Amino acid sequence: MKKTLDGINLLYPTPTTIVGAKVEGRHNFITIAHIGIVNHAKPFLISLSMGKPHYTNAGIKENKAFSVNIPSEDMVVATDYVGLVSGKKKDKSDVFEIFYGQLESAPMISECPINMECTLYDVYDTPTHDLFIGEIVETYAEESVLVDGRVDLSRVKPLLFDMSSVQYWSIGQTVARCWNVGKKMKQK
Ligand SMILES: Cc1cc2nc3c(=O)[nH]c(=O)nc-3n(C[C@H](O)[C@H](O)[C@H](O)COP(=O)(O)O)c2cc1C
């Protein structure tokens, strides 16, 4: 027996990210979990759904650049903090150690094991949110999370976001290999 839930979005978990941008000439960081993969081939495009009142939005629109950083479980307090306070009221520029890649206005977070540097590809206007589409120009990974040149999620330890429980979750065990386990049914 199914119950209806008034058409709410239940597309969780999503990885919790910290988006970095320059706003009014200052570094600002915002926690964003409503993210998506838009084009999984060159140009690699990703999306961020960001409420219109946020301080960061104007900086992304002005500079046409931002970073998407993936924090590990041990960064949960700072990750939550930059999602609790606004740059409108509090300077968040010194919360993290910053590095830059190719883009002047996409500050990245050294403590995060994964960083993606993006130019603004497009903005889709929804009634309450700016849907920013970013083109990834470079991706950075801490050597310690790589195994044979590929990212090992068990080393990244991302914070999974769930709106139902309003909790950060950690990843569990692998279940089966993708594009592979289903072959068992093909053979029947
Ligand atoms: C775990 C978590 C996830 C969040 N995800 C989003 C999101 O996907 N979109 C959004 O607009 N705000 C999201 N927020 C809220 C913003 O991060 C928060 O309002 C932030 O303080 C805005 O910062 P700013 O005004 O400096 O830009 C999230 C907050 C938390 C704690």
mmCIF file of C-alpha atoms and ligand atoms in Angstrom:
data_model
loop_
_atom_site.group_PDB
_atom_site.id
_atom_site.type_symbol
_atom_site.label_atom_id
_atom_site.label_comp_id
_atom_site.label_asym_id
_atom_site.label_seq_id
_atom_site.Cartn_x
_atom_site.Cartn_y
_atom_site.Cartn_z
ATOM 1 C CA MET A 1 0.000 0.000 0.000
ATOM 2 C CA LYS A 2 1.486 3.377 -1.063
ATOM 3 C CA LYS A 3 0.738 6.731 0.573
ATOM 4 C CA THR A 4 0.871 9.961 -1.428
ATOM 5 C CA LEU A 5 3.203 12.686 -0.165
ATOM 6 C CA ASP A 6 1.834 15.740 -1.975
ATOM 7 C CA GLY A 7 4.308 15.541 -4.852
ATOM 8 C CA ILE A 8 7.359 16.416 -2.765
ATOM 9 C CA ASN A 9 10.877 15.902 -4.118
ATOM 10 C CA LEU A 10 12.517 12.776 -2.690
ATOM 11 C CA LEU A 11 15.595 12.664 -4.878
ATOM 12 C CA TYR A 12 17.969 11.972 -1.992
ATOM 13 C CA PRO A 13 20.664 11.387 -0.946
ATOM 14 C CA THR A 14 22.752 13.934 -2.794
ATOM 15 C CA PRO A 15 26.364 14.742 -2.002
ATOM 16 C CA THR A 16 26.757 17.849 0.122
ATOM 17 C CA THR A 17 28.997 20.374 -1.623
ATOM 18 C CA ILE A 18 30.486 23.723 -0.713
ATOM 19 C CA VAL A 19 30.309 26.266 -3.510
ATOM 20 C CA GLY A 20 32.973 28.962 -3.579
ATOM 21 C CA ALA A 21 32.616 32.308 -5.340
ATOM 22 C CA LYS A 22 33.823 35.882 -5.177
ATOM 23 C CA VAL A 23 31.164 38.280 -3.978
ATOM 24 C CA GLU A 24 31.888 42.008 -3.785
ATOM 25 C CA GLY A 25 35.588 41.177 -4.120
ATOM 26 C CA ARG A 26 35.548 38.746 -1.148
ATOM 27 C CA HIS A 27 35.619 34.940 -1.011
ATOM 28 C CA ASN A 28 32.298 33.475 -0.001
ATOM 29 C CA PHE A 29 31.273 29.875 0.596
ATOM 30 C CA ILE A 30 27.804 28.335 0.625
ATOM 31 C CA THR A 31 26.625 24.780 1.310
ATOM 32 C CA ILE A 32 24.651 23.365 -1.614
ATOM 33 C CA ALA A 33 23.133 19.892 -1.738
ATOM 34 C CA HIS A 34 20.638 20.405 -4.556
ATOM 35 C CA ILE A 35 23.064 19.709 -7.336
ATOM 36 C CA GLY A 36 22.953 17.722 -10.546
ATOM 37 C CA ILE A 37 24.859 16.313 -13.485
ATOM 38 C CA VAL A 38 23.662 17.959 -16.700
ATOM 39 C CA ASN A 39 26.075 16.775 -19.412
ATOM 40 C CA HIS A 40 28.376 13.845 -18.701
ATOM 41 C CA ALA A 41 30.686 14.394 -21.681
ATOM 42 C CA LYS A 42 32.677 17.387 -22.868
ATOM 43 C CA PRO A 43 31.627 20.041 -22.019
ATOM 44 C CA PHE A 44 31.045 18.535 -18.556
ATOM 45 C CA LEU A 45 28.094 20.502 -17.151
ATOM 46 C CA ILE A 46 26.761 20.450 -13.599
ATOM 47 C CA SER A 47 23.867 22.295 -11.966
ATOM 48 C CA LEU A 48 23.339 24.088 -8.661
ATOM 49 C CA SER A 49 19.892 25.047 -7.441
ATOM 50 C CA MET A 50 20.377 28.156 -5.325
ATOM 51 C CA GLY A 51 17.615 30.132 -3.584
ATOM 52 C CA LYS A 52 17.402 33.653 -5.003
ATOM 53 C CA PRO A 53 17.957 35.522 -1.710
ATOM 54 C CA HIS A 54 21.430 33.956 -1.156
ATOM 55 C CA TYR A 55 24.377 36.331 -1.094
ATOM 56 C CA THR A 56 26.502 34.106 -3.351
ATOM 57 C CA ASN A 57 24.186 34.264 -6.382
ATOM 58 C CA ALA A 58 25.079 37.845 -7.351
ATOM 59 C CA GLY A 59 28.815 37.019 -7.252
ATOM 60 C CA ILE A 60 28.380 34.020 -9.573
ATOM 61 C CA LYS A 61 26.342 36.124 -12.004
ATOM 62 C CA GLU A 62 28.862 38.976 -11.928
ATOM 63 C CA ASN A 63 32.084 36.973 -12.252
ATOM 64 C CA LYS A 64 30.671 34.032 -14.248
ATOM 65 C CA ALA A 65 32.751 31.580 -12.235
ATOM 66 C CA PHE A 66 32.496 29.398 -9.121
ATOM 67 C CA SER A 67 33.959 26.287 -7.553
ATOM 68 C CA VAL A 68 32.263 23.127 -6.301
ATOM 69 C CA ASN A 69 34.112 21.456 -3.441
ATOM 70 C CA ILE A 70 33.327 18.092 -1.865
ATOM 71 C CA PRO A 71 33.977 18.037 1.882
ATOM 72 C CA SER A 72 34.799 14.881 3.859
ATOM 73 C CA GLU A 73 32.988 13.734 6.998
ATOM 74 C CA ASP A 74 35.646 15.375 9.188
ATOM 75 C CA MET A 75 34.601 18.775 7.757
ATOM 76 C CA VAL A 76 30.961 18.455 8.844
ATOM 77 C CA VAL A 77 30.966 21.363 11.321
ATOM 78 C CA ALA A 78 32.425 23.931 8.907
ATOM 79 C CA THR A 79 30.249 22.556 6.079
ATOM 80 C CA ASP A 80 27.121 23.080 8.151
ATOM 81 C CA TYR A 81 28.314 26.501 9.339
ATOM 82 C CA VAL A 82 28.644 27.986 5.842
ATOM 83 C CA GLY A 83 25.101 26.706 5.202
ATOM 84 C CA LEU A 84 23.753 28.360 8.334
ATOM 85 C CA VAL A 85 25.119 31.892 8.077
ATOM 86 C CA SER A 86 24.937 34.282 5.136
ATOM 87 C CA GLY A 87 27.788 36.312 3.713
ATOM 88 C CA LYS A 88 25.354 39.232 3.929
ATOM 89 C CA LYS A 89 25.844 39.245 7.704
ATOM 90 C CA LYS A 90 29.094 37.363 8.334
ATOM 91 C CA ASP A 91 32.439 37.297 6.543
ATOM 92 C CA LYS A 92 33.005 33.610 5.650
ATOM 93 C CA SER A 93 36.203 34.268 3.684
ATOM 94 C CA ASP A 94 38.534 32.869 6.352
ATOM 95 C CA VAL A 95 36.648 29.653 7.208
ATOM 96 C CA PHE A 96 38.783 27.566 4.819
ATOM 97 C CA GLU A 97 42.270 27.582 3.349
ATOM 98 C CA ILE A 98 41.927 28.665 -0.270
ATOM 99 C CA PHE A 99 43.733 27.900 -3.502
ATOM 100 C CA TYR A 100 43.173 29.022 -7.063
ATOM 101 C CA GLY A 101 43.468 27.233 -10.374
ATOM 102 C CA GLN A 102 42.815 28.781 -13.784
ATOM 103 C CA LEU A 103 39.963 31.117 -12.885
ATOM 104 C CA GLU A 104 40.351 34.356 -10.938
ATOM 105 C CA SER A 105 36.932 34.191 -9.316
ATOM 106 C CA ALA A 106 36.608 30.519 -8.364
ATOM 107 C CA PRO A 107 38.246 30.124 -4.929
ATOM 108 C CA MET A 108 38.692 26.434 -4.046
ATOM 109 C CA ILE A 109 38.991 24.827 -0.617
ATOM 110 C CA SER A 110 42.322 23.108 0.154
ATOM 111 C CA GLU A 111 40.818 20.919 2.918
ATOM 112 C CA CYS A 112 38.270 19.366 0.506
ATOM 113 C CA PRO A 113 39.606 16.248 -1.239
ATOM 114 C CA ILE A 114 37.766 17.070 -4.483
ATOM 115 C CA ASN A 115 37.390 20.449 -6.185
ATOM 116 C CA MET A 116 35.814 21.428 -9.481
ATOM 117 C CA GLU A 117 36.526 24.776 -11.053
ATOM 118 C CA CYS A 118 33.649 26.031 -13.204
ATOM 119 C CA THR A 119 32.741 28.830 -15.554
ATOM 120 C CA LEU A 120 29.113 29.897 -15.675
ATOM 121 C CA TYR A 121 27.537 28.254 -18.733
ATOM 122 C CA ASP A 122 23.945 29.354 -18.211
ATOM 123 C CA VAL A 123 21.383 30.377 -15.593
ATOM 124 C CA TYR A 124 17.854 29.010 -15.654
ATOM 125 C CA ASP A 125 15.362 31.163 -13.842
ATOM 126 C CA THR A 126 12.793 29.284 -11.715
ATOM 127 C CA PRO A 127 10.193 31.033 -9.512
ATOM 128 C CA THR A 128 12.283 30.737 -6.333
ATOM 129 C CA HIS A 129 15.743 29.508 -7.366
ATOM 130 C CA ASP A 130 18.573 30.344 -9.768
ATOM 131 C CA LEU A 131 19.593 27.119 -11.481
ATOM 132 C CA PHE A 132 23.243 27.726 -12.287
ATOM 133 C CA ILE A 133 24.763 25.514 -14.959
ATOM 134 C CA GLY A 134 28.537 25.356 -14.666
ATOM 135 C CA GLU A 135 31.080 24.047 -17.145
ATOM 136 C CA ILE A 136 33.913 22.259 -15.372
ATOM 137 C CA VAL A 137 37.228 23.628 -16.626
ATOM 138 C CA GLU A 138 39.410 21.647 -14.227
ATOM 139 C CA THR A 139 39.033 19.019 -11.520
ATOM 140 C CA TYR A 140 41.400 18.526 -8.593
ATOM 141 C CA ALA A 141 41.687 15.464 -6.349
ATOM 142 C CA GLU A 142 43.868 14.923 -3.307
ATOM 143 C CA GLU A 143 46.318 12.106 -4.082
ATOM 144 C CA SER A 144 45.273 10.285 -0.910
ATOM 145 C CA VAL A 145 41.755 9.640 -2.314
ATOM 146 C CA LEU A 146 43.018 8.145 -5.584
ATOM 147 C CA VAL A 147 43.520 4.456 -6.252
ATOM 148 C CA ASP A 148 45.072 3.654 -9.635
ATOM 149 C CA GLY A 149 44.234 7.207 -10.760
ATOM 150 C CA ARG A 150 40.511 6.914 -9.942
ATOM 151 C CA VAL A 151 38.633 8.495 -7.065
ATOM 152 C CA ASP A 152 37.834 6.015 -4.290
ATOM 153 C CA LEU A 153 34.656 7.195 -2.523
ATOM 154 C CA SER A 154 35.508 5.254 0.629
ATOM 155 C CA ARG A 155 38.540 7.544 0.945
ATOM 156 C CA VAL A 156 36.660 10.758 0.087
ATOM 157 C CA LYS A 157 34.018 10.033 2.756
ATOM 158 C CA PRO A 158 31.462 12.508 1.322
ATOM 159 C CA LEU A 159 28.612 13.854 3.435
ATOM 160 C CA LEU A 160 25.351 12.590 1.971
ATOM 161 C CA PHE A 161 22.428 14.947 2.405
ATOM 162 C CA ASP A 162 18.876 13.803 3.138
ATOM 163 C CA MET A 163 15.969 16.214 3.501
ATOM 164 C CA SER A 164 13.603 13.654 5.114
ATOM 165 C CA SER A 165 15.765 12.996 8.162
ATOM 166 C CA VAL A 166 17.612 16.360 7.898
ATOM 167 C CA GLN A 167 20.823 14.494 8.602
ATOM 168 C CA TYR A 168 24.206 14.041 7.007
ATOM 169 C CA TRP A 169 24.782 10.377 6.181
ATOM 170 C CA SER A 170 27.950 8.521 5.324
ATOM 171 C CA ILE A 171 28.345 6.128 2.411
ATOM 172 C CA GLY A 172 28.021 2.403 3.067
ATOM 173 C CA GLN A 173 29.369 -0.617 1.254
ATOM 174 C CA THR A 174 29.398 -1.287 -2.478
ATOM 175 C CA VAL A 175 26.572 -3.558 -3.677
ATOM 176 C CA ALA A 176 27.527 -4.680 -7.176
ATOM 177 C CA ARG A 177 29.358 -3.476 -10.276
ATOM 178 C CA CYS A 178 27.349 -1.130 -12.564
ATOM 179 C CA TRP A 179 26.703 -2.131 -16.200
ATOM 180 C CA ASN A 180 27.738 -5.598 -15.110
ATOM 181 C CA VAL A 181 25.590 -7.304 -12.475
ATOM 182 C CA GLY A 182 22.538 -7.068 -14.772
ATOM 183 C CA LYS A 183 24.282 -9.253 -17.342
ATOM 184 C CA LYS A 184 23.122 -12.234 -15.284
ATOM 185 C CA MET A 185 19.562 -11.557 -16.456
ATOM 186 C CA LYS A 186 20.620 -11.116 -20.089
ATOM 187 C CA GLN A 187 21.949 -14.661 -20.163
ATOM 188 C CA LYS A 188 18.611 -16.181 -19.167
HETATM 189 C C1 LIG B 1 23.259 20.816 4.349
HETATM 190 C C2 LIG B 1 22.785 22.080 3.672
HETATM 191 C C3 LIG B 1 22.429 22.044 2.324
HETATM 192 C C4 LIG B 1 21.972 23.187 1.693
HETATM 193 N N1 LIG B 1 21.637 23.123 0.369
HETATM 194 C C5 LIG B 1 21.153 24.209 -0.255
HETATM 195 C C6 LIG B 1 20.779 24.142 -1.636
HETATM 196 O O1 LIG B 1 20.941 23.125 -2.298
HETATM 197 N N2 LIG B 1 20.266 25.271 -2.196
HETATM 198 C C7 LIG B 1 20.104 26.429 -1.515
HETATM 199 O O2 LIG B 1 19.636 27.427 -2.093
HETATM 200 N N3 LIG B 1 20.493 26.541 -0.207
HETATM 201 C C8 LIG B 1 21.007 25.463 0.428
HETATM 202 N N4 LIG B 1 21.400 25.546 1.741
HETATM 203 C C9 LIG B 1 21.261 26.841 2.444
HETATM 204 C C10 LIG B 1 22.443 27.806 2.212
HETATM 205 O O3 LIG B 1 23.680 27.111 2.273
HETATM 206 C C11 LIG B 1 22.441 28.914 3.298
HETATM 207 O O4 LIG B 1 21.230 29.628 3.245
HETATM 208 C C12 LIG B 1 23.642 29.835 3.240
HETATM 209 O O5 LIG B 1 23.809 30.427 4.508
HETATM 210 C C13 LIG B 1 23.552 30.958 2.206
HETATM 211 O O6 LIG B 1 24.802 31.607 2.165
HETATM 212 P P1 LIG B 1 25.056 33.008 1.418
HETATM 213 O O7 LIG B 1 23.896 33.925 1.747
HETATM 214 O O8 LIG B 1 26.366 33.489 1.999
HETATM 215 O O9 LIG B 1 25.128 32.760 -0.058
HETATM 216 C C14 LIG B 1 21.877 24.421 2.408
HETATM 217 C C15 LIG B 1 22.267 24.451 3.757
HETATM 218 C C16 LIG B 1 22.705 23.295 4.383
HETATM 219 C C17 LIG B 1 23.122 23.346 5.834
#
